[in-house]
Amino acid sequence: MDKLEKVVIVGGGTAGWMAAAALAKTFGPTINVELIESDAIGTVGVGEATIPPIRNFNLLLELDEADFLRAVNGTFKLGIEFENWGELGDRYFHPFAPHGIDTWAAQFHHYWLRARQAGESAALDDFSMETCMARANRFGNKSGRAANYAYHFDATGYARLLRGLAEKMGVVRSEGKVIDVEQHSESGFIESVRLESGRRITGELFIDCSGFRALLIEQTLGTGWEDWSHWLRSDRALAVQTESTRPPVPYTRSTARSCGWQWKIPLQHRVGNGLVYCSDFMDEDRAARTLMDNLEGRPITDPRPIRFKTGRRRQQWTKNCVSLGLSSGFLEPLESTSIHLIQNSIIRLIKMFPRAGIEQANIDQFNREVESEIEYIRDFIILHYHVNQRTDSPYWTECREMDIPDSLRHKIDLFSRSGVIFRENNELFSEVSWTAVMIGQGLLPASYHPVVDRVDDANLAAMMARVKADIAHVVSDGPSHDTYIQQLLDARRSNQQPAASA
Ligand code: FAD
């Protein structure tokens, strides 16, 4: 190949349209992008909770926040509330920003651990601005203190929005089902795909966004699969949408059930719900009863079953094919990481874009980065299952007693002894996230960092009180979450700033 001029994207779900929009925005008319999608096959239709870096992706596309929220019926997300994970009746919050105030040597939780020994009764959660804001159902504040946040959005709306942008920037959309893939007889590179209509679409780089089907990367190129279902036992989900019964809260809820867990994602106009479970422990009838008995609002769709396998494609990029989204691997949505992985791989591809031809060194680097990135996230998700004290079902006992990856074992051991946690290389989740989940699920370190002992009891108590008072002030200073959204949308209409900032 001399010069890469045409990219063909197979699949028009979130992955396909994110890739199309980002490539068109970055390269403009210097590259031709054609996206093929099949209305008859449709998309997976879930994937509505995100993490903060999605804001960078929207910035890349120059999406105005108000226009975006309007188009996708979006809401804000300050983190995730976990219920029943450590033990039945527990709850804790995984916020998107640090607790309290940090020192460079020791994170806030070391101070909290010592304060606790001295009689502090407040939970770690109470020292997080994002958590307190979320629980008070508020968003934004007049003090100008920035909260770290992501969004909840309607998955179909997001794909539609991106499609509109991409098409305006020159991406060609072709509707139809791919029924055949032609490869070069010697190199095995993909040369074209053929649609049911008989049309042949050629290209130099193919992006597989065909969802769980993995039409190019697996069905054609047989890249192979690394299975993680022995660590992450869930293999089924049931998804259902309900009417809203109250204004949307600025956080996702994840409630552990006797097998698996239930999500609740509030949008402006409805709520997305679902149950993730393991078919070895629960059949579909029981899963449906568990989900439907625990809904707040009236269902507006029938529960939709989704089957999945947890693991990753051995190579996300092979020959002239890069896989993105569900075709590249799957980790259950417990920490809303899939869209983020799509985003990162798109950025990575753009940075390494093989304009002058595909080099194996490029492919190897890409695959190495993807591998370590997803493995770190995998460990973080396993942590939620493994660190539990639940005795009410064999499922949770099995999760607690299972072998875990050495990398995770090391993190748990280190934290249990010293409260120390390190973020490694290109790891997505920071010390804040690990700490929130470990302490939230009852893993309290045996000791705290010695630097904390430089503060005497009275000063430590005063510091804890100051942090709480400061948070209480900021939280009381802001509007309710839905008022903030409304103000933002109204301000956009009249081109003014909203009264409070996020
Ligand atoms: P899909 O949406 O399945 O799209 C596949 C596309 O390929 C479709 O357009 C289809 O028509 C097309 N296609 C397939 N075969 C052919 C063919 N032969 N010819 C032509 N076109 C074809 N992620 C998050 O970040 N947050 C979440 O909260 C979250 N929740 C999830 C909950 C569940 C239960 C599941 C299963 C996933 C969740 N995800 C979540 C993941 C998220 O849904 C996906 O990462 C995201 O939607 C991207 O999907 P996709 O575009 O890869 O695949």
XYZ file of C-alpha atoms and ligand atoms in Angstrom:
555
model
C 0.000 0.000 0.000
C 1.456 3.400 -0.936
C -0.792 5.851 0.713
C -3.811 5.314 2.889
C -6.717 7.262 1.464
C -9.866 5.381 2.295
C -11.086 4.090 5.662
C -14.060 1.746 5.792
C -15.923 1.436 9.100
C -18.206 -1.577 9.459
C -20.859 -0.833 12.070
C -22.815 2.230 13.096
C -23.256 1.875 16.847
C -21.532 4.134 19.346
C -18.111 2.817 18.308
C -18.642 3.265 14.575
C -19.993 6.794 14.753
C -17.451 7.915 17.350
C -14.686 6.709 15.040
C -16.243 8.271 11.948
C -16.778 11.657 13.600
C -13.302 11.780 15.162
C -11.511 10.767 11.947
C -13.462 13.265 9.879
C -12.870 16.030 12.401
C -9.144 15.336 12.555
C -8.293 14.605 8.955
C -11.026 16.484 7.093
C -11.117 15.865 3.352
C -7.585 14.408 3.264
C -9.087 11.001 4.016
C -12.271 9.386 2.749
C -14.361 7.660 5.390
C -17.269 5.364 4.552
C -19.405 3.769 7.264
C -21.591 0.747 6.647
C -24.421 -0.105 8.994
C -27.392 -2.380 8.838
C -30.731 -1.155 10.147
C -31.936 -4.756 10.027
C -29.245 -5.829 12.503
C -29.437 -2.719 14.686
C -27.170 -1.775 17.576
C -26.781 -3.140 21.088
C -28.793 -0.111 22.297
C -27.222 0.149 25.753
C -24.132 2.018 26.982
C -25.515 5.136 28.600
C -23.145 5.905 31.476
C -19.715 7.436 30.929
C -16.650 8.645 32.807
C -15.149 12.166 32.752
C -12.747 11.831 29.771
C -15.808 11.710 27.478
C -15.784 15.489 27.870
C -12.449 15.586 26.050
C -13.943 13.613 23.207
C -16.832 16.076 22.956
C -14.290 18.908 23.014
C -12.409 17.317 20.133
C -15.672 17.373 18.192
C -16.368 20.936 19.392
C -19.719 19.858 20.755
C -21.361 22.511 22.866
C -22.392 20.980 26.198
C -25.952 22.300 26.112
C -26.511 21.209 22.510
C -25.101 17.811 23.390
C -27.292 17.384 26.493
C -30.373 18.404 24.556
C -29.672 15.986 21.713
C -29.069 12.976 23.956
C -31.471 13.813 26.818
C -28.348 13.787 28.922
C -27.776 14.297 32.616
C -24.646 14.812 34.686
C -22.823 12.061 36.532
C -20.629 12.726 39.564
C -19.850 9.070 40.226
C -21.501 5.764 41.067
C -23.326 4.749 44.215
C -22.773 1.098 45.095
C -25.298 -0.665 47.315
C -25.020 -4.123 48.910
C -21.553 -4.780 47.497
C -19.443 -5.208 50.641
C -22.345 -6.505 52.681
C -26.124 -6.432 52.354
C -27.302 -2.988 53.451
C -23.958 -1.245 52.737
C -23.621 1.719 50.481
C -20.688 3.783 49.313
C -19.892 6.208 46.531
C -17.153 6.068 43.924
C -16.653 9.758 43.082
C -14.719 11.176 40.133
C -12.454 13.334 42.322
C -10.290 12.968 45.441
C -11.675 12.976 48.957
C -10.777 15.815 51.292
C -7.383 17.365 50.777
C -4.267 15.482 49.772
C -0.668 15.886 50.767
C 1.948 14.638 48.355
C 3.123 11.881 50.687
C -0.206 10.523 51.827
C -3.702 10.650 50.449
C -6.587 11.935 52.520
C -7.748 8.457 53.530
C -4.638 8.082 55.734
C -5.771 11.123 57.739
C -9.276 9.768 57.828
C -8.056 6.376 59.128
C -6.308 8.022 62.044
C -9.181 10.398 62.740
C -11.454 7.368 62.809
C -9.301 5.724 65.471
C -9.638 8.942 67.440
C -13.452 8.809 67.242
C -14.382 10.419 63.896
C -17.688 8.827 62.944
C -18.170 10.246 59.444
C -17.665 7.869 56.518
C -14.963 8.560 53.917
C -17.822 9.440 51.551
C -18.689 12.454 53.696
C -15.360 14.051 52.761
C -15.996 14.022 49.021
C -17.592 17.099 47.468
C -18.827 15.128 44.454
C -20.442 12.509 46.699
C -22.200 15.040 48.917
C -23.355 17.012 45.882
C -24.699 13.861 44.260
C -26.536 12.703 47.366
C -28.058 16.146 47.811
C -29.156 15.937 44.158
C -27.376 19.174 43.345
C -25.037 20.178 40.582
C -22.879 23.247 40.005
C -22.205 25.967 42.548
C -21.752 29.712 42.801
C -18.409 29.406 44.600
C -16.771 28.360 41.329
C -15.467 25.073 42.792
C -15.091 22.695 39.867
C -16.688 19.277 40.236
C -15.354 16.469 38.107
C -18.154 14.891 36.149
C -19.247 12.759 33.219
C -22.632 12.228 31.561
C -25.490 9.813 31.248
C -26.976 9.820 27.769
C -29.331 8.052 25.448
C -27.068 5.707 23.455
C -29.168 5.896 20.297
C -29.287 9.678 20.565
C -25.506 9.893 20.883
C -24.931 7.754 17.787
C -27.516 9.874 15.919
C -25.814 13.094 16.992
C -22.391 11.844 15.926
C -23.792 10.586 12.648
C -25.161 14.052 11.890
C -21.771 15.627 12.626
C -19.838 13.001 10.695
C -22.025 13.231 7.617
C -21.715 17.024 7.644
C -17.942 16.570 7.659
C -18.051 14.309 4.622
C -18.398 10.782 5.998
C -20.397 8.621 3.580
C -22.953 6.310 5.170
C -23.992 3.144 3.386
C -26.899 1.125 4.603
C -26.742 -2.627 4.083
C -25.608 -5.920 5.468
C -22.040 -7.051 4.886
C -22.223 -10.649 3.698
C -18.714 -11.261 2.468
C -15.192 -10.035 3.066
C -12.448 -10.292 0.438
C -8.795 -10.586 1.429
C -5.539 -10.310 -0.484
C -4.504 -13.844 -1.455
C -0.986 -13.508 -0.002
C -0.982 -10.868 2.726
C -4.466 -11.632 4.027
C -5.144 -7.884 4.189
C -8.801 -7.015 3.777
C -9.439 -5.548 0.337
C -13.180 -5.091 0.310
C -16.490 -5.989 1.875
C -19.544 -7.008 -0.109
C -23.079 -5.977 0.790
C -26.245 -8.012 0.335
C -27.116 -5.677 -2.548
C -24.007 -6.920 -4.357
C -22.118 -3.640 -3.920
C -18.404 -4.023 -3.184
C -16.764 -1.441 -0.931
C -12.996 -1.217 -1.064
C -10.600 0.508 1.292
C -7.090 0.476 2.699
C -7.913 0.500 6.423
C -10.935 -1.295 7.875
C -12.357 -0.519 11.292
C -14.423 -3.312 12.781
C -17.249 -1.757 14.803
C -19.652 -4.625 14.140
C -20.347 -5.275 17.817
C -20.263 -8.732 19.385
C -20.299 -10.257 15.873
C -16.681 -9.127 15.324
C -17.240 -9.613 11.616
C -13.761 -8.607 10.433
C -11.394 -9.011 13.357
C -12.603 -12.490 14.334
C -14.907 -13.994 11.714
C -12.511 -12.976 8.932
C -9.089 -12.622 10.526
C -9.480 -15.106 13.412
C -7.491 -13.012 15.862
C -8.394 -15.123 18.878
C -9.963 -14.437 22.241
C -8.589 -14.267 25.764
C -11.340 -15.369 28.082
C -11.786 -13.779 31.535
C -15.060 -15.391 32.534
C -13.384 -17.343 35.360
C -12.830 -13.979 37.087
C -15.837 -12.082 35.868
C -18.605 -14.645 36.016
C -21.504 -12.656 34.567
C -22.485 -13.545 31.016
C -26.001 -12.129 30.618
C -27.840 -8.863 30.953
C -31.479 -7.822 30.817
C -32.119 -4.182 29.956
C -35.369 -2.264 30.398
C -36.321 1.398 30.254
C -38.737 2.949 32.738
C -40.603 6.210 33.179
C -38.974 8.704 35.519
C -40.717 8.968 38.870
C -38.670 11.939 40.092
C -36.093 14.408 38.823
C -32.891 12.694 37.644
C -30.072 12.325 40.164
C -26.482 13.150 39.083
C -25.100 9.665 39.592
C -25.419 6.059 38.436
C -26.686 3.443 40.881
C -25.300 -0.048 41.047
C -27.106 -2.384 43.413
C -25.706 -5.845 44.014
C -28.356 -8.586 43.913
C -28.134 -12.227 45.002
C -26.381 -12.874 41.688
C -24.861 -9.955 39.809
C -26.040 -6.384 40.022
C -28.611 -3.925 38.772
C -27.903 -0.581 37.124
C -30.012 2.540 37.151
C -29.114 5.387 34.827
C -31.301 8.497 35.025
C -31.799 10.526 31.845
C -33.855 13.675 31.388
C -36.829 11.837 29.914
C -36.577 8.265 31.244
C -34.438 5.854 33.271
C -32.240 3.054 31.896
C -32.197 -0.082 34.047
C -30.657 -3.478 33.724
C -29.475 -6.565 35.502
C -26.083 -8.131 34.867
C -25.977 -11.743 36.060
C -24.373 -15.135 35.669
C -26.392 -17.854 33.946
C -24.687 -20.563 36.044
C -26.394 -19.130 39.108
C -29.608 -17.593 37.801
C -31.959 -18.484 34.933
C -33.592 -15.871 32.742
C -36.998 -16.110 34.471
C -35.511 -15.417 37.861
C -33.352 -12.668 36.433
C -36.429 -11.041 34.888
C -38.318 -11.242 38.200
C -35.331 -9.810 40.080
C -35.110 -6.902 37.665
C -38.822 -6.178 37.299
C -39.517 -6.444 41.052
C -36.858 -3.839 41.713
C -37.858 -1.108 39.292
C -39.002 2.261 40.483
C -40.974 3.499 37.498
C -43.369 1.919 34.993
C -41.528 -0.054 32.279
C -41.775 1.518 28.829
C -39.953 -1.279 26.997
C -39.919 -5.056 27.357
C -36.861 -6.459 29.129
C -34.281 -7.166 26.431
C -31.853 -10.057 26.941
C -28.203 -9.566 25.967
C -25.582 -12.305 26.040
C -21.909 -11.531 26.351
C -18.519 -13.040 26.965
C -15.968 -11.277 29.125
C -12.486 -11.030 27.733
C -10.486 -9.361 25.040
C -9.506 -9.884 21.464
C -5.882 -11.090 21.451
C -5.010 -8.371 18.984
C -7.167 -5.338 18.611
C -5.277 -4.333 15.475
C -4.220 -7.001 13.005
C -3.175 -6.530 9.345
C -5.216 -3.580 8.054
C -8.076 -4.010 10.507
C -8.577 -2.241 13.831
C -11.429 -3.322 16.074
C -13.240 -0.885 18.323
C -16.052 -1.348 20.823
C -17.750 -4.661 21.458
C -15.888 -6.365 18.611
C -12.608 -5.756 20.446
C -13.487 -7.204 23.831
C -15.921 -6.757 26.653
C -15.837 -5.844 30.303
C -19.180 -5.551 31.991
C -20.431 -1.991 32.492
C -19.860 -1.835 36.265
C -17.548 1.158 35.962
C -18.867 2.468 32.611
C -15.561 1.917 30.835
C -16.467 0.587 27.373
C -17.136 3.907 25.670
C -13.968 5.218 27.234
C -11.972 2.335 25.747
C -13.460 3.127 22.351
C -12.491 6.764 22.751
C -8.920 5.915 23.767
C -8.415 3.518 20.905
C -9.703 6.097 18.434
C -7.280 8.696 19.802
C -4.482 6.127 19.715
C -5.295 5.249 16.119
C -5.351 8.903 15.129
C -1.973 9.468 16.792
C -0.484 6.475 15.017
C -2.462 6.936 11.832
C -0.773 4.812 9.151
C -1.073 7.369 6.394
C 2.084 6.183 4.653
C 1.320 2.492 5.024
C 0.769 -0.065 7.745
C 3.852 -0.927 9.797
C 4.054 -3.897 12.152
C 5.845 -1.737 14.753
C 2.812 0.569 14.834
C 0.455 -2.376 15.233
C 2.539 -3.888 18.043
C 2.671 -0.625 19.979
C -1.063 -0.116 19.585
C -1.854 -3.628 20.787
C 0.537 -3.410 23.738
C -1.098 -0.236 24.975
C -4.600 -1.594 24.567
C -3.679 -4.804 26.379
C -2.307 -3.150 29.490
C -5.084 -0.557 29.571
C -7.861 -3.133 29.575
C -6.061 -5.421 32.043
C -5.858 -2.649 34.635
C -9.571 -2.004 34.249
C -10.287 -5.728 34.451
C -8.497 -5.906 37.816
C -10.437 -2.941 39.121
C -13.722 -4.580 38.193
C -12.752 -7.925 39.711
C -11.949 -6.039 42.926
C -15.635 -5.106 43.343
C -16.659 -8.746 43.218
C -13.840 -10.220 45.232
C -13.786 -7.923 48.256
C -17.147 -8.843 49.729
C -18.344 -10.239 53.032
C -21.717 -11.401 51.770
C -22.872 -14.783 53.003
C -26.379 -14.768 51.558
C -25.682 -16.549 48.268
C -23.234 -19.068 46.804
C -22.506 -16.577 44.027
C -20.904 -14.050 46.373
C -19.050 -16.762 48.261
C -17.572 -17.968 44.997
C -16.528 -14.421 44.055
C -14.847 -13.959 47.425
C -13.049 -17.283 47.307
C -11.956 -17.289 43.663
C -8.349 -16.928 42.564
C -7.601 -13.450 41.321
C -4.887 -12.106 38.993
C -1.493 -11.637 40.698
C -1.521 -7.959 39.756
C -4.723 -7.468 41.751
C -3.539 -9.641 44.635
C -0.492 -7.398 44.942
C -2.618 -4.242 45.093
C -4.949 -5.685 47.717
C -2.059 -6.937 49.892
C -0.248 -3.625 49.756
C -3.360 -1.656 50.621
C -4.461 -4.031 53.404
C -1.144 -3.622 55.193
C -0.301 0.029 54.646
C -3.168 1.864 52.967
C -0.828 2.519 50.051
C -2.067 2.268 46.503
C -0.239 3.132 43.289
C -1.524 4.003 39.874
C 0.541 2.164 37.284
C 1.661 3.264 33.811
C -1.363 4.039 31.664
C -3.844 2.818 34.273
C -7.221 4.533 33.970
C -8.394 4.395 37.571
C -6.457 6.516 40.017
C -5.626 5.931 43.682
C -8.878 7.766 44.504
C -10.978 5.159 42.740
C -9.171 2.181 44.226
C -9.398 3.661 47.699
C -13.103 4.471 47.375
C -13.946 0.908 46.372
C -11.622 -0.877 48.802
C -12.688 1.143 51.835
C -16.279 1.268 50.606
C -16.386 -2.524 50.515
C -14.934 -2.903 53.973
C -11.226 -3.361 53.280
C -9.679 -1.159 55.960
C -5.864 -0.990 55.999
C -4.059 -2.204 59.126
C -2.038 1.015 59.341
C -1.884 4.541 57.986
C 1.012 6.594 56.614
C 3.437 7.831 59.325
C 3.360 11.429 58.058
C -0.131 11.698 59.537
C 1.351 11.498 63.054
C 2.890 14.909 62.552
C -0.588 16.349 63.088
C -1.864 16.249 66.667
C -5.367 15.059 67.548
C -6.833 18.539 67.973
C -5.507 19.782 64.640
C -6.602 16.614 62.884
C -10.142 16.971 64.268
C -10.172 20.623 63.199
C -8.986 19.683 59.694
C -11.702 17.051 59.308
C -14.350 19.505 60.499
C -13.065 22.153 58.081
C -13.264 19.804 55.101
C -16.839 18.841 55.971
C -17.901 22.449 56.516
C -16.324 23.544 53.247
C -18.144 20.802 51.337
C -21.446 21.606 53.057
C -21.058 25.237 52.016
C -20.335 24.410 48.361
C -23.169 21.892 48.174
C -25.737 24.271 49.683
C -24.568 26.961 47.286
C -25.701 25.247 44.096
C -28.984 24.534 42.326
C -30.659 21.157 42.081
C -29.381 18.928 39.296
C -32.437 19.306 37.076
C -32.560 23.074 37.647
C -28.926 23.272 36.566
C -29.662 21.331 33.371
C -32.653 23.505 32.607
C -30.645 26.683 33.227
C -27.875 25.441 30.955
C -30.310 24.630 28.144
C -32.165 27.954 28.574
C -28.889 29.904 28.707
C -27.807 28.317 25.437
C -31.076 29.356 23.853
C -30.554 32.959 24.990
C -26.723 32.803 24.781
C -26.092 33.619 28.470
C -23.980 31.972 31.156
C -25.898 29.701 33.597
C -26.209 31.104 37.144
C -23.894 28.463 38.693
C -20.860 26.726 37.217
C -19.961 23.043 37.311
P -23.157 -2.161 18.455
O -23.912 -1.086 19.128
O -23.677 -3.550 18.618
O -23.096 -1.808 16.917
C -22.737 -2.750 15.960
C -23.002 -2.188 14.587
O -22.526 -3.079 13.624
C -24.464 -1.935 14.281
O -24.615 -0.716 13.587
C -24.822 -3.099 13.376
O -25.871 -2.789 12.508
C -23.510 -3.251 12.638
N -23.327 -4.569 12.010
C -23.111 -5.755 12.604
N -22.992 -6.732 11.680
C -23.126 -6.123 10.483
C -23.105 -6.584 9.139
N -22.965 -7.879 8.820
N -23.277 -5.668 8.150
C -23.436 -4.354 8.419
N -23.458 -3.877 9.661
C -23.315 -4.750 10.686
N -20.545 1.082 27.890
C -20.361 2.200 28.613
O -19.374 2.913 28.389
N -21.234 2.536 29.589
C -22.290 1.755 29.937
O -23.070 2.107 30.798
C -22.456 0.534 29.241
N -23.462 -0.334 29.520
C -23.557 -1.517 28.864
C -24.503 -2.471 29.268
C -24.549 -3.715 28.641
C -25.523 -4.747 29.108
C -23.695 -3.993 27.548
C -23.779 -5.302 26.825
C -22.783 -3.041 27.140
C -22.678 -1.827 27.804
N -21.721 -0.890 27.443
C -21.554 0.247 28.186
C -20.908 -1.090 26.258
C -21.485 -0.221 25.115
O -22.832 -0.547 24.914
C -20.699 -0.436 23.838
O -19.329 -0.305 24.071
C -21.102 0.596 22.800
O -22.480 0.657 22.650
C -20.440 0.289 21.484
O -21.064 -0.764 20.838
P -20.593 -1.091 19.365
O -20.754 0.137 18.556
O -19.273 -1.718 19.442
O -21.614 -2.229 18.907
